[in-house]
């Protein structure tokens, strides 16, 4: 019985692990390939701040980037699902009129509008001073 375990079952498990590893790596690589499909309208851009109006329709994605310091005003709320490079997911609710002071982020993420409403936000990103 012991020899059956050593010659058949253990190599089978090891082979299965080898096959699964590339599949997991491919899933993580797909996260990085997600392109922004939302509409971003630059309202102002100088050496200190960048002001953008983002419109994300249901099913659309925001960019997969590391975001800096920013102030966000939600003009029309909705529901996002954030996805991080390690595959972790987080549901985020945004309500109309909400003001968020955020960043800088430690890691990139993309978010998909999983709700039924178009989410519109006004984002003021604060740029780091040039030295």
CSV table of N, CA and C in Angstrom, one decimal:
chain,number,residue,atom,x,y,z
A,1,UNK,N,0.8,-1.2,0.0
A,1,UNK,CA,0.0,0.0,0.0
A,1,UNK,C,0.9,1.3,0.0
A,2,UNK,N,1.9,1.2,0.8
A,2,UNK,CA,2.8,2.4,0.9
A,2,UNK,C,3.5,2.6,-0.4
A,3,UNK,N,3.9,1.6,-1.1
A,3,UNK,CA,4.6,1.8,-2.4
A,3,UNK,C,3.6,2.3,-3.5
A,4,UNK,N,2.3,2.0,-3.4
A,4,UNK,CA,1.3,2.5,-4.3
A,4,UNK,C,1.2,4.0,-4.1
A,5,UNK,N,1.2,4.4,-2.8
A,5,UNK,CA,1.1,5.8,-2.5
A,5,UNK,C,2.4,6.6,-3.0
A,6,UNK,N,3.5,6.0,-2.8
A,6,UNK,CA,4.8,6.7,-3.2
A,6,UNK,C,4.9,6.7,-4.8
A,7,UNK,N,4.5,5.7,-5.5
A,7,UNK,CA,4.7,5.6,-6.9
A,7,UNK,C,3.6,6.3,-7.8
A,8,UNK,N,2.4,6.3,-7.2
A,8,UNK,CA,1.3,6.8,-8.1
A,8,UNK,C,0.7,8.1,-7.6
A,9,UNK,N,0.3,8.2,-6.3
A,9,UNK,CA,-0.5,9.3,-5.8
A,9,UNK,C,0.4,10.6,-5.7
A,10,UNK,N,1.5,10.4,-5.0
A,10,UNK,CA,2.4,11.6,-4.8
A,10,UNK,C,2.8,12.3,-6.1
A,11,UNK,N,3.3,11.5,-7.1
A,11,UNK,CA,3.7,12.1,-8.4
A,11,UNK,C,2.5,12.8,-9.1
A,12,UNK,N,1.3,12.2,-8.9
A,12,UNK,CA,0.1,12.8,-9.5
A,12,UNK,C,-0.2,14.1,-8.9
A,13,UNK,N,-0.1,14.3,-7.6
A,13,UNK,CA,-0.4,15.6,-7.0
A,13,UNK,C,0.7,16.6,-7.4
A,14,UNK,N,1.9,16.2,-7.5
A,14,UNK,CA,3.0,17.1,-7.9
A,14,UNK,C,2.8,17.6,-9.3
A,15,UNK,N,2.4,16.6,-10.2
A,15,UNK,CA,2.1,17.0,-11.6
A,15,UNK,C,0.9,18.0,-11.7
A,16,UNK,N,-0.1,17.7,-10.9
A,16,UNK,CA,-1.3,18.7,-10.8
A,16,UNK,C,-0.8,20.1,-10.4
A,17,UNK,N,0.1,20.1,-9.4
A,17,UNK,CA,0.5,21.4,-8.9
A,17,UNK,C,1.3,22.2,-10.0
A,18,UNK,N,2.1,21.4,-10.8
A,18,UNK,CA,2.9,22.1,-11.9
A,18,UNK,C,1.9,22.6,-13.0
A,19,UNK,N,0.9,21.9,-13.2
A,19,UNK,CA,-0.1,22.4,-14.3
A,19,UNK,C,-0.9,23.6,-13.8
A,20,UNK,N,-1.2,23.6,-12.5
A,20,UNK,CA,-2.0,24.7,-11.9
A,20,UNK,C,-1.2,26.0,-11.8
A,21,UNK,N,0.1,26.0,-11.6
A,21,UNK,CA,0.9,27.2,-11.4
A,21,UNK,C,0.8,28.1,-12.6
A,22,UNK,N,1.0,27.6,-13.8
A,22,UNK,CA,0.9,28.6,-15.0
A,22,UNK,C,-0.5,29.2,-15.2
A,23,UNK,N,-1.5,28.4,-14.8
A,23,UNK,CA,-2.9,28.9,-14.9
A,23,UNK,C,-3.1,30.1,-14.0
A,24,UNK,N,-2.6,29.9,-12.8
A,24,UNK,CA,-2.7,31.0,-11.8
A,24,UNK,C,-2.0,32.2,-12.3
A,25,UNK,N,-0.8,32.0,-12.8
A,25,UNK,CA,0.0,33.2,-13.3
A,25,UNK,C,-0.7,33.8,-14.5
A,26,UNK,N,-1.3,33.1,-15.3
A,26,UNK,CA,-2.1,33.7,-16.4
A,26,UNK,C,-3.2,34.5,-15.9
A,27,UNK,N,-4.0,34.1,-14.9
A,27,UNK,CA,-5.1,34.8,-14.3
A,27,UNK,C,-4.6,36.2,-13.8
A,28,UNK,N,-3.4,36.2,-13.1
A,28,UNK,CA,-2.9,37.4,-12.6
A,28,UNK,C,-2.4,38.3,-13.7
A,29,UNK,N,-1.8,37.7,-14.8
A,29,UNK,CA,-1.4,38.5,-16.0
A,29,UNK,C,-2.6,39.2,-16.6
A,30,UNK,N,-3.8,38.5,-16.7
A,30,UNK,CA,-5.0,39.1,-17.3
A,30,UNK,C,-5.4,40.3,-16.5
A,31,UNK,N,-5.3,40.3,-15.2
A,31,UNK,CA,-5.6,41.5,-14.4
A,31,UNK,C,-4.9,42.7,-14.8
A,32,UNK,N,-3.6,42.5,-15.2
A,32,UNK,CA,-2.8,43.7,-15.6
A,32,UNK,C,-3.1,44.2,-17.0
A,33,UNK,N,-3.7,43.3,-17.8
A,33,UNK,CA,-4.1,43.6,-19.2
A,33,UNK,C,-5.4,44.4,-19.3
A,34,UNK,N,-6.1,44.6,-18.3
A,34,UNK,CA,-7.4,45.2,-18.3
A,34,UNK,C,-7.2,46.7,-18.7
A,35,UNK,N,-7.9,47.1,-19.8
A,35,UNK,CA,-7.8,48.5,-20.2
A,35,UNK,C,-9.0,49.3,-19.7
A,36,UNK,N,-8.8,50.6,-19.5
A,36,UNK,CA,-9.9,51.4,-19.1
A,36,UNK,C,-10.8,51.6,-20.2
A,37,UNK,N,-12.1,51.5,-19.9
A,37,UNK,CA,-13.2,51.7,-20.9
A,37,UNK,C,-14.1,52.8,-20.6
A,38,UNK,N,-13.8,53.5,-19.4
A,38,UNK,CA,-14.6,54.6,-19.0
A,38,UNK,C,-14.2,55.8,-19.8
A,39,UNK,N,-14.9,56.9,-19.6
A,39,UNK,CA,-14.6,58.2,-20.3
A,39,UNK,C,-14.0,59.2,-19.2
A,40,UNK,N,-12.8,59.7,-19.5
A,40,UNK,CA,-12.2,60.6,-18.6
A,40,UNK,C,-12.0,61.9,-19.4
A,41,UNK,N,-12.6,63.0,-18.9
A,41,UNK,CA,-12.5,64.3,-19.5
A,41,UNK,C,-11.6,65.2,-18.6
A,42,UNK,N,-10.4,65.6,-19.2
A,42,UNK,CA,-9.5,66.5,-18.4
A,42,UNK,C,-10.0,67.9,-18.5
A,43,UNK,N,-10.3,68.4,-17.3
A,43,UNK,CA,-10.9,69.8,-17.2
A,43,UNK,C,-9.8,70.8,-16.9
A,44,UNK,N,-8.7,70.4,-16.3
A,44,UNK,CA,-7.6,71.3,-16.0
A,44,UNK,C,-6.4,70.4,-15.7
A,45,UNK,N,-5.2,70.9,-16.2
A,45,UNK,CA,-4.0,70.2,-15.9
A,45,UNK,C,-2.8,71.2,-15.9
A,46,UNK,N,-2.1,71.3,-14.7
A,46,UNK,CA,-0.9,72.1,-14.7
A,46,UNK,C,0.1,71.4,-13.8
A,47,UNK,N,1.1,72.1,-13.4
A,47,UNK,CA,2.2,71.4,-12.6
A,47,UNK,C,1.8,71.1,-11.2
A,48,UNK,N,0.7,71.6,-10.7
A,48,UNK,CA,0.3,71.3,-9.3
A,48,UNK,C,-0.9,70.3,-9.2
A,49,UNK,N,-1.9,70.4,-10.1
A,49,UNK,CA,-3.1,69.6,-10.0
A,49,UNK,C,-3.6,69.2,-11.4
A,50,UNK,N,-4.3,68.1,-11.4
A,50,UNK,CA,-5.0,67.6,-12.6
A,50,UNK,C,-6.5,67.4,-12.2
A,51,UNK,N,-7.4,68.0,-12.9
A,51,UNK,CA,-8.8,67.9,-12.6
A,51,UNK,C,-9.5,67.1,-13.7
A,52,UNK,N,-10.2,66.0,-13.4
A,52,UNK,CA,-10.8,65.1,-14.3
A,52,UNK,C,-12.2,64.8,-14.0
A,53,UNK,N,-13.1,64.7,-15.0
A,53,UNK,CA,-14.4,64.2,-14.7
A,53,UNK,C,-14.5,62.8,-15.3
A,54,UNK,N,-14.7,61.8,-14.5
A,54,UNK,CA,-14.8,60.4,-14.9
A,54,UNK,C,-16.3,60.0,-15.0
A,55,UNK,N,-16.6,59.3,-16.1
A,55,UNK,CA,-17.9,58.8,-16.4
A,55,UNK,C,-17.7,57.3,-16.6
A,56,UNK,N,-18.3,56.4,-15.8
A,56,UNK,CA,-18.2,55.0,-15.9
A,56,UNK,C,-19.6,54.4,-16.0
A,57,UNK,N,-19.9,53.9,-17.2
A,57,UNK,CA,-21.2,53.2,-17.4
A,57,UNK,C,-21.2,51.8,-16.8
A,58,UNK,N,-22.3,51.2,-16.6
A,58,UNK,CA,-22.4,49.8,-16.1
A,58,UNK,C,-21.6,48.9,-17.0
A,59,UNK,N,-20.7,48.1,-16.4
A,59,UNK,CA,-19.9,47.2,-17.1
A,59,UNK,C,-18.5,47.7,-17.6
A,60,UNK,N,-18.3,49.0,-17.4
A,60,UNK,CA,-17.0,49.6,-17.9
A,60,UNK,C,-16.0,49.6,-16.7
A,61,UNK,N,-14.7,49.7,-17.1
A,61,UNK,CA,-13.6,49.6,-16.2
A,61,UNK,C,-12.9,51.0,-16.1
A,62,UNK,N,-12.3,51.3,-14.9
A,62,UNK,CA,-11.4,52.4,-14.7
A,62,UNK,C,-10.0,51.8,-14.9
A,63,UNK,N,-9.0,52.7,-15.0
A,63,UNK,CA,-7.6,52.4,-15.3
A,63,UNK,C,-7.0,51.6,-14.2
A,64,UNK,N,-6.1,50.7,-14.5
A,64,UNK,CA,-5.3,49.9,-13.6
A,64,UNK,C,-4.0,50.7,-13.3
A,65,UNK,N,-4.0,51.6,-12.4
A,65,UNK,CA,-2.9,52.5,-12.1
A,65,UNK,C,-2.8,52.7,-10.6
A,66,UNK,N,-1.6,53.1,-10.2
A,66,UNK,CA,-1.4,53.5,-8.8
A,66,UNK,C,-1.8,55.0,-8.8
A,67,UNK,N,-2.8,55.3,-7.9
A,67,UNK,CA,-3.3,56.7,-7.9
A,67,UNK,C,-2.6,57.4,-6.7
A,68,UNK,N,-2.3,58.7,-7.0
A,68,UNK,CA,-1.7,59.6,-6.0
A,68,UNK,C,-2.7,60.2,-5.1
A,69,UNK,N,-2.3,61.3,-4.4
A,69,UNK,CA,-3.2,62.0,-3.5
A,69,UNK,C,-4.3,62.6,-4.4
A,70,UNK,N,-5.5,62.6,-3.9
A,70,UNK,CA,-6.7,63.1,-4.6
A,70,UNK,C,-7.9,63.4,-3.8
A,71,UNK,N,-8.7,64.2,-4.3
A,71,UNK,CA,-10.0,64.5,-3.7
A,71,UNK,C,-11.0,64.2,-4.7
A,72,UNK,N,-12.0,63.4,-4.4
A,72,UNK,CA,-13.0,62.9,-5.3
A,72,UNK,C,-14.4,63.3,-4.8
A,73,UNK,N,-15.2,63.9,-5.7
A,73,UNK,CA,-16.6,64.3,-5.4
A,73,UNK,C,-17.5,63.4,-6.3
A,74,UNK,N,-18.3,62.6,-5.7
A,74,UNK,CA,-19.2,61.7,-6.5
A,74,UNK,C,-20.4,62.6,-7.0
A,75,UNK,N,-20.5,62.8,-8.3
A,75,UNK,CA,-21.7,63.5,-8.8
A,75,UNK,C,-22.9,62.6,-9.1
A,76,UNK,N,-22.6,61.3,-9.4
A,76,UNK,CA,-23.7,60.4,-9.5
A,76,UNK,C,-23.1,59.0,-9.0
A,77,UNK,N,-23.8,58.5,-8.0
A,77,UNK,CA,-23.2,57.3,-7.3
A,77,UNK,C,-23.5,56.0,-8.0
A,78,UNK,N,-22.9,54.9,-7.4
A,78,UNK,CA,-23.1,53.6,-7.9
A,78,UNK,C,-22.2,52.6,-7.2
A,79,UNK,N,-22.0,51.4,-7.8
A,79,UNK,CA,-21.3,50.3,-7.2
A,79,UNK,C,-20.1,49.9,-8.0
A,80,UNK,N,-18.9,49.8,-7.4
A,80,UNK,CA,-17.8,49.3,-8.1
A,80,UNK,C,-17.3,48.0,-7.5
A,81,UNK,N,-16.6,47.2,-8.3
A,81,UNK,CA,-15.8,46.1,-7.7
A,81,UNK,C,-14.4,46.3,-8.1
A,82,UNK,N,-13.5,46.5,-7.1
A,82,UNK,CA,-12.1,46.7,-7.3
A,82,UNK,C,-11.4,45.3,-7.3
A,83,UNK,N,-10.4,45.2,-8.2
A,83,UNK,CA,-9.7,44.0,-8.4
A,83,UNK,C,-8.2,44.4,-8.3
A,84,UNK,N,-7.5,43.7,-7.4
A,84,UNK,CA,-6.1,44.0,-7.1
A,84,UNK,C,-5.2,43.0,-7.9
A,85,UNK,N,-3.9,43.3,-8.1
A,85,UNK,CA,-3.1,42.4,-8.9
A,85,UNK,C,-3.0,40.9,-8.3
A,86,UNK,N,-3.2,40.8,-7.0
A,86,UNK,CA,-3.1,39.4,-6.4
A,86,UNK,C,-4.5,38.7,-6.6
A,87,UNK,N,-5.5,39.3,-7.2
A,87,UNK,CA,-6.7,38.7,-7.4
A,87,UNK,C,-7.8,39.0,-6.4
A,88,UNK,N,-7.4,39.7,-5.3
A,88,UNK,CA,-8.3,40.1,-4.3
A,88,UNK,C,-9.3,41.0,-4.8
A,89,UNK,N,-10.6,40.9,-4.4
A,89,UNK,CA,-11.7,41.8,-4.8
A,89,UNK,C,-12.3,42.5,-3.7
A,90,UNK,N,-12.8,43.7,-4.0
A,90,UNK,CA,-13.5,44.5,-2.9
A,90,UNK,C,-14.6,45.3,-3.5
A,91,UNK,N,-15.8,45.2,-2.9
A,91,UNK,CA,-17.0,45.9,-3.4
A,91,UNK,C,-17.0,47.3,-2.8
A,92,UNK,N,-17.2,48.3,-3.6
A,92,UNK,CA,-17.1,49.7,-3.1
A,92,UNK,C,-18.4,50.4,-3.5
A,93,UNK,N,-19.1,51.0,-2.6
A,93,UNK,CA,-20.3,51.8,-2.8
A,93,UNK,C,-20.0,53.2,-2.8
A,94,UNK,N,-20.5,54.0,-3.8
A,94,UNK,CA,-20.3,55.4,-3.9
A,94,UNK,C,-21.7,56.1,-3.9
A,95,UNK,N,-21.9,57.1,-3.1
A,95,UNK,CA,-23.2,57.7,-3.0
A,95,UNK,C,-23.1,59.2,-3.6
A,96,UNK,N,-24.1,59.6,-4.2
A,96,UNK,CA,-24.2,60.9,-4.8
A,96,UNK,C,-23.9,62.0,-3.7
A,97,UNK,N,-23.0,62.9,-4.0
A,97,UNK,CA,-22.6,64.0,-3.1
A,97,UNK,C,-21.4,63.6,-2.2
A,98,UNK,N,-21.0,62.3,-2.1
A,98,UNK,CA,-20.0,61.9,-1.3
A,98,UNK,C,-18.6,62.6,-1.7
A,99,UNK,N,-17.8,62.9,-0.7
A,99,UNK,CA,-16.5,63.5,-0.9
A,99,UNK,C,-15.5,62.6,-0.3
A,100,UNK,N,-14.5,62.2,-1.1
A,100,UNK,CA,-13.5,61.2,-0.6
A,100,UNK,C,-12.1,61.9,-0.7
A,101,UNK,N,-11.3,61.8,0.3
A,101,UNK,CA,-9.9,62.3,0.3
A,101,UNK,C,-9.1,61.0,0.3
A,102,UNK,N,-8.3,60.7,-0.7
A,102,UNK,CA,-7.7,59.4,-0.8
A,102,UNK,C,-6.2,59.5,-1.3
A,103,UNK,N,-5.5,58.4,-1.1
A,103,UNK,CA,-4.2,58.3,-1.6
A,103,UNK,C,-3.1,58.8,-0.8
A,104,UNK,N,-1.9,58.7,-1.2
A,104,UNK,CA,-1.5,57.9,-2.4
A,104,UNK,C,-1.7,56.4,-2.1
A,105,UNK,N,-2.1,55.7,-3.2
A,105,UNK,CA,-2.3,54.2,-3.1
A,105,UNK,C,-1.0,53.5,-3.0
A,106,UNK,N,-1.0,52.4,-2.3
A,106,UNK,CA,0.1,51.5,-2.2
A,106,UNK,C,0.3,50.6,-3.4
A,107,UNK,N,-0.8,50.3,-4.1
A,107,UNK,CA,-0.8,49.3,-5.2
A,107,UNK,C,-1.8,49.7,-6.2
A,108,UNK,N,-1.6,49.3,-7.5
A,108,UNK,CA,-2.5,49.6,-8.5
A,108,UNK,C,-3.8,48.7,-8.3
A,109,UNK,N,-4.9,49.1,-8.9
A,109,UNK,CA,-6.1,48.3,-8.9
A,109,UNK,C,-6.9,48.8,-10.1
A,110,UNK,N,-7.8,48.0,-10.6
A,110,UNK,CA,-8.8,48.5,-11.5
A,110,UNK,C,-10.2,48.3,-10.9
A,111,UNK,N,-11.1,49.1,-11.3
A,111,UNK,CA,-12.4,48.8,-10.8
A,111,UNK,C,-13.5,48.8,-11.9
A,112,UNK,N,-14.4,48.0,-11.7
A,112,UNK,CA,-15.5,47.8,-12.7
A,112,UNK,C,-16.8,48.3,-12.1
A,113,UNK,N,-17.6,49.0,-12.9
A,113,UNK,CA,-18.9,49.4,-12.5
A,113,UNK,C,-19.8,48.2,-12.6
A,114,UNK,N,-20.2,47.6,-11.4
A,114,UNK,CA,-21.0,46.4,-11.4
A,114,UNK,C,-22.5,46.7,-11.1
A,115,UNK,N,-22.8,48.0,-11.0
A,115,UNK,CA,-24.1,48.5,-10.7
A,115,UNK,C,-24.9,48.7,-11.9
A,116,UNK,N,-26.1,49.3,-11.7
A,116,UNK,CA,-27.0,49.5,-12.9
A,116,UNK,C,-27.0,51.0,-13.3
A,117,UNK,N,-26.3,51.8,-12.6
A,117,UNK,CA,-26.3,53.3,-12.9
A,117,UNK,C,-24.9,53.7,-13.4
A,118,UNK,N,-24.9,54.8,-14.1
A,118,UNK,CA,-23.6,55.4,-14.6
A,118,UNK,C,-23.0,56.2,-13.4
A,119,UNK,N,-21.8,55.9,-13.1
A,119,UNK,CA,-21.1,56.7,-12.0
A,119,UNK,C,-20.3,57.8,-12.6
A,120,UNK,N,-20.5,59.0,-12.0
A,120,UNK,CA,-19.8,60.2,-12.5
A,120,UNK,C,-19.1,60.8,-11.3
A,121,UNK,N,-17.8,61.0,-11.5
A,121,UNK,CA,-17.0,61.6,-10.4
A,121,UNK,C,-16.1,62.8,-10.9
A,122,UNK,N,-15.9,63.7,-10.0
A,122,UNK,CA,-15.0,64.8,-10.2
A,122,UNK,C,-13.8,64.6,-9.4
A,123,UNK,N,-12.6,64.5,-10.0
A,123,UNK,CA,-11.4,64.1,-9.3
A,123,UNK,C,-10.3,65.2,-9.4
A,124,UNK,N,-9.8,65.7,-8.3
A,124,UNK,CA,-8.7,66.6,-8.3
A,124,UNK,C,-7.5,65.8,-7.7
A,125,UNK,N,-6.6,65.6,-8.6
A,125,UNK,CA,-5.3,64.8,-8.3
A,125,UNK,C,-4.2,65.8,-8.0
A,126,UNK,N,-3.6,65.7,-6.8
A,126,UNK,CA,-2.6,66.6,-6.4
A,126,UNK,C,-1.2,66.0,-6.8
A,127,UNK,N,-0.5,66.8,-7.6
A,127,UNK,CA,0.8,66.4,-8.1
A,127,UNK,C,1.9,66.7,-7.1
A,128,UNK,N,2.9,65.8,-7.1
A,128,UNK,CA,4.1,66.0,-6.3
A,128,UNK,C,4.9,67.2,-6.9
A,129,UNK,N,5.5,68.1,-6.0
A,129,UNK,CA,6.3,69.2,-6.5
A,129,UNK,C,7.5,68.6,-7.2
A,130,UNK,N,7.9,69.3,-8.3
A,130,UNK,CA,9.1,68.9,-9.1
A,130,UNK,C,10.3,69.5,-8.4
A,131,UNK,N,11.3,68.7,-8.3
A,131,UNK,CA,12.6,69.2,-7.6
A,131,UNK,C,13.6,69.7,-8.6
